[in-house]
mmCIF file of C-alpha atoms in Angstrom:
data_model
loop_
_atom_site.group_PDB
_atom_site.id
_atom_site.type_symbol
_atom_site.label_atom_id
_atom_site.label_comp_id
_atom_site.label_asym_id
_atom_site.label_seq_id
_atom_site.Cartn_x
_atom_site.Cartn_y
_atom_site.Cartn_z
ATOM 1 C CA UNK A 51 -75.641 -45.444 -205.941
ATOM 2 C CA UNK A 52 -79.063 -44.713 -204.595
ATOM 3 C CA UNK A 53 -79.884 -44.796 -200.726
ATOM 4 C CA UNK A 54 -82.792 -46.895 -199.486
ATOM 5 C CA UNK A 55 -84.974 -43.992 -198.898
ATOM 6 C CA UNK A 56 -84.069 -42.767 -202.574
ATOM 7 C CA UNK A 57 -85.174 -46.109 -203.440
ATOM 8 C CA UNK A 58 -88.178 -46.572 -201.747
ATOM 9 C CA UNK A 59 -89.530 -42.540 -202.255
ATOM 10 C CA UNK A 60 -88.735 -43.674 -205.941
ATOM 11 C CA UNK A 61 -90.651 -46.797 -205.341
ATOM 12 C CA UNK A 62 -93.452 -45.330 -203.810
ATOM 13 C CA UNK A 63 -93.681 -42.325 -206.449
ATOM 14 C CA UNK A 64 -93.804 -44.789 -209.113
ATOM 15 C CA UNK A 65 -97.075 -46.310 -207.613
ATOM 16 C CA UNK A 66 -98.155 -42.954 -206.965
ATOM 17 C CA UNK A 67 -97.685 -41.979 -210.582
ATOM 18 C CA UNK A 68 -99.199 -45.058 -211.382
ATOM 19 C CA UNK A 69 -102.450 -44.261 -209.278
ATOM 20 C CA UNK A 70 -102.635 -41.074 -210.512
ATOM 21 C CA UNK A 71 -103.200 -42.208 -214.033
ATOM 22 C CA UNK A 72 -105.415 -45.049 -213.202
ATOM 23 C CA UNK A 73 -107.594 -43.706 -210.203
ATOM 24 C CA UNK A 74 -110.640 -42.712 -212.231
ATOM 25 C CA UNK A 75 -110.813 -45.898 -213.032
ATOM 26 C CA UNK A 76 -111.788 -47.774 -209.870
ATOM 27 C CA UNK A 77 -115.132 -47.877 -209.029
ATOM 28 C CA UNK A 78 -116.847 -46.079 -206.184
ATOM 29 C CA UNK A 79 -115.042 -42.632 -207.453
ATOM 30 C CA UNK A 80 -117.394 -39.689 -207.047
ATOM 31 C CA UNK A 81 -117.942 -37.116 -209.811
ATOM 32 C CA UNK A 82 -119.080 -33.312 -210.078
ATOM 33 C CA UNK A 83 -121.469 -32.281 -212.663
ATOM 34 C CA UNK A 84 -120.637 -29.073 -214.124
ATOM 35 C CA UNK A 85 -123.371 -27.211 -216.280
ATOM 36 C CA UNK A 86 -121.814 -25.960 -219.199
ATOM 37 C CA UNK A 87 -125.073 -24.322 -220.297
ATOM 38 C CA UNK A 88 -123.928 -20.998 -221.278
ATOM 39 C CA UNK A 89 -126.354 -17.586 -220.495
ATOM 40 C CA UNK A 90 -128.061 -16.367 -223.473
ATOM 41 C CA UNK A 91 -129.289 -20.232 -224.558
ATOM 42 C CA UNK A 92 -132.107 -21.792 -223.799
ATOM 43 C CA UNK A 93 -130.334 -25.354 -224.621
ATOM 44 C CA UNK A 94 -127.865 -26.604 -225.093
ATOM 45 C CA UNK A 95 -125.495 -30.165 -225.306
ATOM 46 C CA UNK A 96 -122.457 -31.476 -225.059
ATOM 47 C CA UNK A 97 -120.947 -33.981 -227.550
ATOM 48 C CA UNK A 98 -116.803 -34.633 -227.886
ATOM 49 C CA UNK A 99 -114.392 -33.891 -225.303
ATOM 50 C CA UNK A 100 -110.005 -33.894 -225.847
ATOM 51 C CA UNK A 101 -107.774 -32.340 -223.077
ATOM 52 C CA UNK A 102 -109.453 -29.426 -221.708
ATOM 53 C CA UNK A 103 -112.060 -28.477 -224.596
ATOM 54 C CA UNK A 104 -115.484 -29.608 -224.883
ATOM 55 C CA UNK A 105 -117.964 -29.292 -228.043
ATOM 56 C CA UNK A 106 -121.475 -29.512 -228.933
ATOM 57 C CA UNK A 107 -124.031 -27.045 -229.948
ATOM 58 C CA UNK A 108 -126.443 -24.676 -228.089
ATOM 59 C CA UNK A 109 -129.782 -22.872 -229.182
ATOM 60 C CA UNK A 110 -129.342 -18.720 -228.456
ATOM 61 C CA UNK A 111 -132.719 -17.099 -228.032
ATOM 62 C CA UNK A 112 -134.482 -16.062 -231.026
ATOM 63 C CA UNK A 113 -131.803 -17.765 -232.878
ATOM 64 C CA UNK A 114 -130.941 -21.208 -234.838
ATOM 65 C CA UNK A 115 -128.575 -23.471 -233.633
ATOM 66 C CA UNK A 116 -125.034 -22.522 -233.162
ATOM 67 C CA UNK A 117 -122.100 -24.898 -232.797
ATOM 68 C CA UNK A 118 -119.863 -24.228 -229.490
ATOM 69 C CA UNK A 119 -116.950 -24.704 -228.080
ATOM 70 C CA UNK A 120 -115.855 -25.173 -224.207
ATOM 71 C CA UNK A 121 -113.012 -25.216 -221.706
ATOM 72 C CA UNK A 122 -114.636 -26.595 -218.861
ATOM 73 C CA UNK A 123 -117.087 -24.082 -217.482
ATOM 74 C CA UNK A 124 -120.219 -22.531 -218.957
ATOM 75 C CA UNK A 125 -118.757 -18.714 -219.032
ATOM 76 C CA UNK A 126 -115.982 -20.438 -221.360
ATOM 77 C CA UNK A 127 -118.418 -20.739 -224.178
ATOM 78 C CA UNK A 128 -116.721 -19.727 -227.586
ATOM 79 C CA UNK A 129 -119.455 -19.688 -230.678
ATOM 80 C CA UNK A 130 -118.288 -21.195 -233.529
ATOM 81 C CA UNK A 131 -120.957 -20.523 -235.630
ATOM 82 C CA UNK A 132 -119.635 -19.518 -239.080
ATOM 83 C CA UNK A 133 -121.076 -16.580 -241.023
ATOM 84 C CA UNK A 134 -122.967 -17.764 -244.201
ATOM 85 C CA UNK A 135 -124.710 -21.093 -242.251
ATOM 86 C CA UNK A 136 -127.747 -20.604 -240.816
ATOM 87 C CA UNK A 137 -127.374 -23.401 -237.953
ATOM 88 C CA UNK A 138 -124.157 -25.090 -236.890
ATOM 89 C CA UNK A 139 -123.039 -28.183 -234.784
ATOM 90 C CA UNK A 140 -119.519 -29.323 -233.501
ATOM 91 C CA UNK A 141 -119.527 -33.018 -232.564
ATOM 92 C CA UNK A 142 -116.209 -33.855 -232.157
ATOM 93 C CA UNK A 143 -112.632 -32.151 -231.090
ATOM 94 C CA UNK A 144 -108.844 -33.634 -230.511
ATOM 95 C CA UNK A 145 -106.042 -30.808 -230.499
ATOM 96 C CA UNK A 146 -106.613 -27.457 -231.703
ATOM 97 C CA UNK A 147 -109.471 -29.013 -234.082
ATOM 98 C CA UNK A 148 -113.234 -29.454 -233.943
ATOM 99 C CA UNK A 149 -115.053 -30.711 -236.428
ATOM 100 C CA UNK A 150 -119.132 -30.672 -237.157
ATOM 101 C CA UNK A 151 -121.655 -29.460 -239.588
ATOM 102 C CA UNK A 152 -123.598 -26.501 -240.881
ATOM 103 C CA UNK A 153 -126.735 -25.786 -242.458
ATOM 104 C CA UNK A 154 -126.783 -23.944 -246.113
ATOM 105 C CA UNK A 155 -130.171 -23.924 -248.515
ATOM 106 C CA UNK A 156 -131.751 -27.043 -247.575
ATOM 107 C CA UNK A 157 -128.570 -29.299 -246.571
ATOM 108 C CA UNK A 158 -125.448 -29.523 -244.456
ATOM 109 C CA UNK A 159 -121.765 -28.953 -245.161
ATOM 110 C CA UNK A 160 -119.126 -30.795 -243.219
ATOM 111 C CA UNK A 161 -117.180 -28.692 -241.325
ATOM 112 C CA UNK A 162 -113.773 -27.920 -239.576
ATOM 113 C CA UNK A 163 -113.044 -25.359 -236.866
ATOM 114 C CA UNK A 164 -109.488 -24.633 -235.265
ATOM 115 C CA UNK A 165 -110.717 -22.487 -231.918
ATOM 116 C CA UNK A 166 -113.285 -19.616 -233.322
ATOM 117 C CA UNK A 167 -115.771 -19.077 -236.013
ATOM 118 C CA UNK A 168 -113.504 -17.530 -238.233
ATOM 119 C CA UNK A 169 -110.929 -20.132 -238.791
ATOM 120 C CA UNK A 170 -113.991 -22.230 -240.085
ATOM 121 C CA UNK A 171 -112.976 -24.962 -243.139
ATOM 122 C CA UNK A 172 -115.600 -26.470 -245.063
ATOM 123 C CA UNK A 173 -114.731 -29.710 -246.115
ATOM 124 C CA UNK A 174 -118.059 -30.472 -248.111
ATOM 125 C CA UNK A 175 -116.462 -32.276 -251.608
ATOM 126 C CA UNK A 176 -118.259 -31.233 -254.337
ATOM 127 C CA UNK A 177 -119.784 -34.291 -255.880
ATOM 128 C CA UNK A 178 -121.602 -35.023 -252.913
ATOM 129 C CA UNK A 179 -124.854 -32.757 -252.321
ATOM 130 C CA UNK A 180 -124.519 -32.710 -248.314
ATOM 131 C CA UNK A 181 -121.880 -33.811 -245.868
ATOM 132 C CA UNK A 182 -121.458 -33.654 -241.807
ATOM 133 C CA UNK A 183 -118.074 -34.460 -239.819
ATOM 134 C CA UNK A 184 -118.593 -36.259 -236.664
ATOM 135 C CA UNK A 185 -114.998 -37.070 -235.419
ATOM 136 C CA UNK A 186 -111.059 -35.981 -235.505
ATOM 137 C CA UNK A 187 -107.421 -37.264 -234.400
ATOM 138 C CA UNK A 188 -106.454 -33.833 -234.757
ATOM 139 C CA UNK A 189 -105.572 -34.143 -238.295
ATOM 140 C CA UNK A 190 -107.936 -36.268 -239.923
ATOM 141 C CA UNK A 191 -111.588 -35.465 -240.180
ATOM 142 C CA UNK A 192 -114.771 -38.633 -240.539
ATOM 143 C CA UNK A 193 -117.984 -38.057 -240.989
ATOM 144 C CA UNK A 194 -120.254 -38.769 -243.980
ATOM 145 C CA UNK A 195 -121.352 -37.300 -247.727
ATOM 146 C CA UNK A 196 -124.772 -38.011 -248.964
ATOM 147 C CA UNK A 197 -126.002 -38.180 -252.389
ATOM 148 C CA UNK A 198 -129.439 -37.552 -253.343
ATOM 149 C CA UNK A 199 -129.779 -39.393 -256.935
ATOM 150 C CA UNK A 200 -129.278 -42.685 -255.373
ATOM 151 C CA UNK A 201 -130.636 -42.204 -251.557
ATOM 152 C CA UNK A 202 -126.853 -43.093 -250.607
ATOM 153 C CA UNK A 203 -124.647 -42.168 -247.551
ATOM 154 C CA UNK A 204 -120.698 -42.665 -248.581
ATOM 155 C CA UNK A 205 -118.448 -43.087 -245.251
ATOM 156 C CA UNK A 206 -115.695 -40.408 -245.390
ATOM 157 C CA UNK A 207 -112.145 -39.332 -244.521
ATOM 158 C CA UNK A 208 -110.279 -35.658 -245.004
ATOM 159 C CA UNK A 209 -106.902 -34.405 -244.488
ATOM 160 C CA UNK A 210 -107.859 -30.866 -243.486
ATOM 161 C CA UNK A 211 -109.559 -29.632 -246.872
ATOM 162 C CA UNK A 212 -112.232 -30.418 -248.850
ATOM 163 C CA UNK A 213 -110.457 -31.787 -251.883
ATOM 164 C CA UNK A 214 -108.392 -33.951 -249.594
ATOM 165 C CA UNK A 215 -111.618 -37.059 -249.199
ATOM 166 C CA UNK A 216 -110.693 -40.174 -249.490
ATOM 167 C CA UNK A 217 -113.906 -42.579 -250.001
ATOM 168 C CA UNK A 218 -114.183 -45.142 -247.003
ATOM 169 C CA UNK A 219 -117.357 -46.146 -248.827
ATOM 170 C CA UNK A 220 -116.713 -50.432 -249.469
ATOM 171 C CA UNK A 221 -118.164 -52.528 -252.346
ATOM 172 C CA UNK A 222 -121.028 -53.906 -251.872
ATOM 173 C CA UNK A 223 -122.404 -51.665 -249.860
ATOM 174 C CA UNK A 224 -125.209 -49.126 -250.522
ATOM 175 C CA UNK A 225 -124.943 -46.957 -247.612
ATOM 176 C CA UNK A 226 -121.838 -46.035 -245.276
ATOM 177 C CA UNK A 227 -120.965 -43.595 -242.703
ATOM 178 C CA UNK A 228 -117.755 -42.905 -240.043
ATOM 179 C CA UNK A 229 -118.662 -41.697 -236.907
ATOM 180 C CA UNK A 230 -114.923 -41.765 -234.998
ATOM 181 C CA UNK A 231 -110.915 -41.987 -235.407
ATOM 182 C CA UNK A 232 -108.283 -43.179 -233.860
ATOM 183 C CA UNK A 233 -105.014 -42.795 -235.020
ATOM 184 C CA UNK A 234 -104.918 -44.862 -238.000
ATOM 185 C CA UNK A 235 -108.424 -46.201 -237.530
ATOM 186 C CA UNK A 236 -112.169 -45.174 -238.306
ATOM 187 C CA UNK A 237 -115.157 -46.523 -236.813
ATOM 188 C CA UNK A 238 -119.048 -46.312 -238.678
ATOM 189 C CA UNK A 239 -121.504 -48.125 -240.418
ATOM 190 C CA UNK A 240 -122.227 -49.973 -243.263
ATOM 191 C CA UNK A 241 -125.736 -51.364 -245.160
ATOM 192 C CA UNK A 242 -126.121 -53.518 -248.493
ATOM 193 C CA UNK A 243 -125.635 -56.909 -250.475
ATOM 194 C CA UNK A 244 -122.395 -57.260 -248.440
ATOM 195 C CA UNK A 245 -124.213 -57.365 -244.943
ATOM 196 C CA UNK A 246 -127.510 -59.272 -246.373
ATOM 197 C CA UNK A 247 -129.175 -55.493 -246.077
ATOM 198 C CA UNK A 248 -128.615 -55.237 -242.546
ATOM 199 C CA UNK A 249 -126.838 -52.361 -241.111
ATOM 200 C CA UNK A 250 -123.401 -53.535 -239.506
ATOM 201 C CA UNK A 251 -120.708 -51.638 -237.557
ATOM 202 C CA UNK A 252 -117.309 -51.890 -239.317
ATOM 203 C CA UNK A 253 -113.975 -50.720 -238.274
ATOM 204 C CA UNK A 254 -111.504 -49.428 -241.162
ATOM 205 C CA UNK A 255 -107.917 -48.757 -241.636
ATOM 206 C CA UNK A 256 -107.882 -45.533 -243.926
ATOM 207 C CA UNK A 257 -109.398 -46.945 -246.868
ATOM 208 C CA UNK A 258 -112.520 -48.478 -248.458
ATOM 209 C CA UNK A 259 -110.690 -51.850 -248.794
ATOM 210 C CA UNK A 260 -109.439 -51.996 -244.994
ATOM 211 C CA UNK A 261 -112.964 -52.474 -243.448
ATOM 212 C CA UNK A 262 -113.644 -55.340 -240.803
ATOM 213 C CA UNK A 263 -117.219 -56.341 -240.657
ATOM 214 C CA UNK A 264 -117.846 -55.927 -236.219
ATOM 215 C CA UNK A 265 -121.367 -57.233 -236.314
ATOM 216 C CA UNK A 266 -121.786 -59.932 -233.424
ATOM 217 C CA UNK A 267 -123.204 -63.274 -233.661
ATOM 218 C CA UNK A 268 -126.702 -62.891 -232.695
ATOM 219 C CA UNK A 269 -127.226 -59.508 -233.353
ATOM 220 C CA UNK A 270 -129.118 -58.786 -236.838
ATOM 221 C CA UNK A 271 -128.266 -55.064 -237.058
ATOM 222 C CA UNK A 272 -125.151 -52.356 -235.556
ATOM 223 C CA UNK A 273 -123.228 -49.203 -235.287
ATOM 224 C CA UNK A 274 -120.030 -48.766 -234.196
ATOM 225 C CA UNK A 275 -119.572 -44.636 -232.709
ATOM 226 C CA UNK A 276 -116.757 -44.206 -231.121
ATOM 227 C CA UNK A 277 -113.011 -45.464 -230.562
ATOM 228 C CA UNK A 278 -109.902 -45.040 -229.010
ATOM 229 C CA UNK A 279 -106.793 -47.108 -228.978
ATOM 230 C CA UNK A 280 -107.770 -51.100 -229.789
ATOM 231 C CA UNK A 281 -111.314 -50.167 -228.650
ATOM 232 C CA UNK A 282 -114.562 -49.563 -230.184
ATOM 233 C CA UNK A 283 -117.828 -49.150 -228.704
ATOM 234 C CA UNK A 284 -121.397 -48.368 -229.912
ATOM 235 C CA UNK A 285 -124.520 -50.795 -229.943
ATOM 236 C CA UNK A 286 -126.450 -53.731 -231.434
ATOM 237 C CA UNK A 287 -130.173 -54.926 -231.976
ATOM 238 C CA UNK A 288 -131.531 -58.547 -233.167
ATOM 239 C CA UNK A 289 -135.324 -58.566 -234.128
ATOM 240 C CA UNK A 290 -137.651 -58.955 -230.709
ATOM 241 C CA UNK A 291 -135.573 -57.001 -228.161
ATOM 242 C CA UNK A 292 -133.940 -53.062 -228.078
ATOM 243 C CA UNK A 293 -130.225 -52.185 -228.784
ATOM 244 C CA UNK A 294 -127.262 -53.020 -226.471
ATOM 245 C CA UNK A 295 -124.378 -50.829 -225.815
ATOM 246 C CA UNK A 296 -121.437 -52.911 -227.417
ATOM 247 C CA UNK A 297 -117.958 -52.896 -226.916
ATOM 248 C CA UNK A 298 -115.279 -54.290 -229.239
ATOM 249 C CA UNK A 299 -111.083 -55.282 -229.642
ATOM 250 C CA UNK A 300 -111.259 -54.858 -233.503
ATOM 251 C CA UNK A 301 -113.292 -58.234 -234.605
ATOM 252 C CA UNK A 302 -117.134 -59.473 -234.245
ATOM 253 C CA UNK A 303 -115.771 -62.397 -232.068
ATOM 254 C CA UNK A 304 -114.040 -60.479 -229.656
ATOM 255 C CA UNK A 305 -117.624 -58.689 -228.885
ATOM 256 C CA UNK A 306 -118.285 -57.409 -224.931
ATOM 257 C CA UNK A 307 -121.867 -57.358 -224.490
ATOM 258 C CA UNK A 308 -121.998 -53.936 -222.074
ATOM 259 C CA UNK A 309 -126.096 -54.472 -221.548
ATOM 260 C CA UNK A 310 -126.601 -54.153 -217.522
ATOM 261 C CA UNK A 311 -129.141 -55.830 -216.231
ATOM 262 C CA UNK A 312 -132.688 -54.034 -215.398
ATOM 263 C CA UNK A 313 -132.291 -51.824 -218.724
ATOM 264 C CA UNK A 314 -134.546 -52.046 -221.516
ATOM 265 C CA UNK A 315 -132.035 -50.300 -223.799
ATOM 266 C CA UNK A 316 -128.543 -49.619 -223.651
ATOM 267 C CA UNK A 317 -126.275 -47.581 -226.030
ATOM 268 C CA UNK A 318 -122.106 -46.684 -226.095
ATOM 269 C CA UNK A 319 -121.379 -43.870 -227.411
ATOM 270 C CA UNK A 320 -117.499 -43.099 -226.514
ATOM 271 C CA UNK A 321 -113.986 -44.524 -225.218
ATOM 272 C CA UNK A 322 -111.021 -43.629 -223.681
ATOM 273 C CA UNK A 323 -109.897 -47.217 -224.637
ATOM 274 C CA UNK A 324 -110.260 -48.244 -221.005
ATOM 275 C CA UNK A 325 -113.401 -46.419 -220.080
ATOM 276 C CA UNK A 326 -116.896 -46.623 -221.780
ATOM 277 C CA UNK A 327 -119.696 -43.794 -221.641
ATOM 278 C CA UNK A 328 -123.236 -43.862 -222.927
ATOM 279 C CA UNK A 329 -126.881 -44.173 -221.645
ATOM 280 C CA UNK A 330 -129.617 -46.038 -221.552
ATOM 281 C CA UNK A 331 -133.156 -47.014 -219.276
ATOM 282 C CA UNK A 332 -135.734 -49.495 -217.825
ATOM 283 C CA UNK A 333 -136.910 -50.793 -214.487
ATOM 284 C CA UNK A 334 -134.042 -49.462 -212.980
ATOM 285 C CA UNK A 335 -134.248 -45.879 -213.702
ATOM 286 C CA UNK A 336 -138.011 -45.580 -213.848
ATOM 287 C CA UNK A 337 -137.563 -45.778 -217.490
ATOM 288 C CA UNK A 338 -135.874 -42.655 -217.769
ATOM 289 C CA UNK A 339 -132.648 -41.762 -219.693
ATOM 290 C CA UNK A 340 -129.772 -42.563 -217.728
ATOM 291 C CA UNK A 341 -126.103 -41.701 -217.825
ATOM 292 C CA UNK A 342 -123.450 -44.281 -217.852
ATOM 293 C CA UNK A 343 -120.105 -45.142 -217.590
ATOM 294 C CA UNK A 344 -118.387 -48.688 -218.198
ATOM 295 C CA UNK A 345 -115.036 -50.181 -217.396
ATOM 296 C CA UNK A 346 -115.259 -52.828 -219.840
ATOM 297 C CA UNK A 347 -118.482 -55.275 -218.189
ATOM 298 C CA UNK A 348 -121.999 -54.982 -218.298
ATOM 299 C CA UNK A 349 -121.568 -55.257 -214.481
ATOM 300 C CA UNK A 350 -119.417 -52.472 -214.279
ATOM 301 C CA UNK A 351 -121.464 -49.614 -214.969
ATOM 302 C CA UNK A 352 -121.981 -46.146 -213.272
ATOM 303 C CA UNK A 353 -125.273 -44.463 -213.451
ATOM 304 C CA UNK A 354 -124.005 -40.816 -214.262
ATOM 305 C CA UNK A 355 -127.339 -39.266 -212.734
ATOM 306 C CA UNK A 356 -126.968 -39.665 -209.642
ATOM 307 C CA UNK A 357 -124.265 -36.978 -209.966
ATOM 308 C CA UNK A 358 -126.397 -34.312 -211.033
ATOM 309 C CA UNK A 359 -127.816 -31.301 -209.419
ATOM 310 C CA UNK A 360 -131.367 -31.799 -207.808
ATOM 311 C CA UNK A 361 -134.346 -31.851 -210.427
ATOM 312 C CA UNK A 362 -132.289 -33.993 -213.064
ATOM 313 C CA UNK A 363 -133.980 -36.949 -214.064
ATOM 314 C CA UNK A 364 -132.936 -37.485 -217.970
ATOM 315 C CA UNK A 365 -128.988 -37.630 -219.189
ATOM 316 C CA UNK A 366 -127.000 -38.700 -221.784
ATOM 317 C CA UNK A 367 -122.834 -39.537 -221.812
ATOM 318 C CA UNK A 368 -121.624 -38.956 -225.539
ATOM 319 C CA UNK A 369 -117.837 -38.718 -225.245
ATOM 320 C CA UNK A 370 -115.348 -39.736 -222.718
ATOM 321 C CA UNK A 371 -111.410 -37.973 -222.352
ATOM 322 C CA UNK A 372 -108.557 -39.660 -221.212
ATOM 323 C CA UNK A 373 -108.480 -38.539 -217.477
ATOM 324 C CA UNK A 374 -112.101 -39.504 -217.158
ATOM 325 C CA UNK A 375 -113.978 -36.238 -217.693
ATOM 326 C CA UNK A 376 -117.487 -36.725 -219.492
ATOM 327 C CA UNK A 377 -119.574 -34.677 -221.782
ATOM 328 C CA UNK A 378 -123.296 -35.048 -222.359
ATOM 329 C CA UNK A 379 -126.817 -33.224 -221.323
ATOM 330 C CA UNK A 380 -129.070 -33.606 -219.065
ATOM 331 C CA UNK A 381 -132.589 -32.393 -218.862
ATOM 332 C CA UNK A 382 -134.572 -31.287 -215.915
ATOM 333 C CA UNK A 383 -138.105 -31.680 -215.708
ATOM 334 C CA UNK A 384 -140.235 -30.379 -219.031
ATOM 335 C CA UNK A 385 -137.286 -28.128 -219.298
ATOM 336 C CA UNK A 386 -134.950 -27.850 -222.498
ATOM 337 C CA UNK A 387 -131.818 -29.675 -222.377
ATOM 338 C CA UNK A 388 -128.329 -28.687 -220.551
ATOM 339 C CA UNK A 389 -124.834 -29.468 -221.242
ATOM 340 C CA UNK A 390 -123.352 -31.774 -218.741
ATOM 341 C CA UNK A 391 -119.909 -32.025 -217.939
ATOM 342 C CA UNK A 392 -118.958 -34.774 -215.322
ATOM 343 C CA UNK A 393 -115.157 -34.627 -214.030
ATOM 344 C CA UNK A 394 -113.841 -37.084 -211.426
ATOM 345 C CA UNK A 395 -113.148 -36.546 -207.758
ATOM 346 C CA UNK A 396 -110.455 -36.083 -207.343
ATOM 347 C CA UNK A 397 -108.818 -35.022 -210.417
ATOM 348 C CA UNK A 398 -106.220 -37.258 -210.969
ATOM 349 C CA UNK A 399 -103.372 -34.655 -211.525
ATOM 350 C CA UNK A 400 -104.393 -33.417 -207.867
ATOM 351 C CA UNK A 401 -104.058 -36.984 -206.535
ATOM 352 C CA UNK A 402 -100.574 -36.602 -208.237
ATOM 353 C CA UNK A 403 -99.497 -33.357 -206.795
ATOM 354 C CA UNK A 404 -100.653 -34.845 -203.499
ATOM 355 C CA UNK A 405 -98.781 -38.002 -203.543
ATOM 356 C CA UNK A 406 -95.668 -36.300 -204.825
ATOM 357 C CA UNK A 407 -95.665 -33.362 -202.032
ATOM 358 C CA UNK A 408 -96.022 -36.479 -199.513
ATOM 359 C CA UNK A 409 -92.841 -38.153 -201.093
ATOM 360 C CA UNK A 410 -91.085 -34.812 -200.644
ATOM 361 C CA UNK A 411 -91.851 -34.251 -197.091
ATOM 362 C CA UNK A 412 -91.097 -37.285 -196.331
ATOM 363 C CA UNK A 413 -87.677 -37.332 -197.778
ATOM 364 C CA UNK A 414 -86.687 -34.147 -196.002
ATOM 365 C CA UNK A 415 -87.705 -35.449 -193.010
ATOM 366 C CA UNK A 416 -85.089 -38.065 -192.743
#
């Protein structure tokens, strides 16, 4: 049987654990900006984030742009460009995988990297004439194939390999493309006879068939760009006013408008699925490109620049992980653009270790 003080140091860990895991979450938390810019580049950004890796792309002097890879500090860098493209992008990583696009001839090939240029997969299918990957669950691959004779994007899933698409592509629908996974879930967009030739955000469940139509009432046109867990985020526009960053529970009518006040424009971009990051301006940022982080209300929100190192005055948010570390860029002055990456104070596994070494004294005390 367990003593009281077993009890209550097991008590008191538990809300410790707890705290650890939900910290980030509660707002007045500080961040630090980290530049992940990396020497050599003259710019550079920051686009998915899993566990301790970061991707995006950066532009090497004299060069064309080169898709890269992080873990968490700027001298980290890892180029993933592969040899045979002549520019690359990685926009999206979970696990050992990152996925993105290249440039060959006059179009892009969908790509898929495990760590370093060489284990480079193209997953371009070959009845498309260009394709680009924007997301991963660390086995699955989104993104989009485009086909010239008919103007048309077709939404897309892979399994590793570029014979392994499945078309996510829905009837009635002219144009498509998936922009993040989940699990068993894709997120994108969708335009034809099926949405009265309005673009809509829809949310599938692996196949063509699956899709859910998320376009709110009173909203003409969406996208949906990132999700995690039951959550999807992105942004919406009616005719007569600019987009609004968006989040969703997997229907139209359960719709969060995420729009702060003072903001001319607002977009989502990623979720932890409790968490929301994106940017947006107006009044209240002397109509410069802001930074921001949600926690599920337009009321919520977290202007990310005022984080940043002196100078800084334009930002983005474009992915979110789940301990609450950000990627983006951020621009200072006339400069070229930076990649940003904003982690929590304090960490929550310190806040952890804290707690726990607290617990521990205090046991041995009595």
């Amino acid at each position: 049987m367990k003593t009281k003080h077993q009890q209550i140091g097991m008590a008191l860990l538990t809300i410790i654990v707890i705290a650890a895991c939900t910290t980030n979450q509660a707002w007045g938390i500080s961040y630090k900006a980290i530049e992940l810019h990396p020497s050599g580049f003259d710019s550079s950004g920051a686009f998915g984030i899993s566990g301790t890796q970061q991707v995006g792309w950066g532009h090497p002097v004299g060069e064309n742009y080169h898709a890269l890879l992080w873990n968490g500090s700027a001298e980290s860098c890892i180029d993933l460009h592969p040899s045979g493209f002549t520019e690359s992008y990685a926009r999206g990583t979970n696990g050992t995988q990152q996925v993105g696009y290249a440039a060959v001839g006059y179009g892009n090939h969908a790509l898929l990297w495990s760590g370093s240029a060489e284990s480079c997969i193209d997953l371009h299918p070959s009845v498309f004439d260009y394709s680009r990957a924007f997301g991963t669950n660390g086995t699955q691959q989104v993104g989009e194939g485009y086909i010239v004779a008919t103007s048309s994007f077709h939404a897309l899933l892979w399994n590793g390999s570029a014979e392994s698409y499945t078309e996510l592509h829905p009837s009635g629908f002219d144009s498509s493309g998936a922009s993040g996974i989940s699990g068993t879930q894709q997120v994108g967009w969708g335009h034809g006879s099926a949405t009265g030739y309005n673009t809509h955000a829809l949310l599938w469940n692996g196949s063509a068939e699956s899709y859910i139509d998320l376009n709110p009432s009173g909203f003409t046109h969406s996208y949906a760009r990132g999700i995690n867990g039951t959550q999807q985020v992105g942004e919406a526009a009616a005719a007569g006013y600019g987009s609004h960053a968006l989040l969703w529970n997997g229907s139209a009518e359960s719709c969060i408008d995420l729009h702060p006040s003072g903001f001319t424009e607002s977009y989502a971009r990623g979720t932890n699925g409790t968490q929301q990051v994106g940017y947006g301006y107006g009044s209240v940022t002397g109509y410069n490109m802001h930074a921001l982080l949600w926690n599920g209300s337009a009321e919520s929100y977290i202007d990310l620049n005022q984080f940043l190192p002196t100078g800084f005055s334009i930002a983005a948010a474009e992915g979110i992980d789940s301990y609450g570390n950000i990627v983006g860029f951020a621009q200072q002055g006339d400069s070229d653009l930076r990649a940003i990456l904003w982690k929590p104070i304090p960490e929550p596994a310190t806040i952890f270790l804290l707690g726990l070494g607290a617990v521990i004294v205090r046991r041995r005390k009595k």
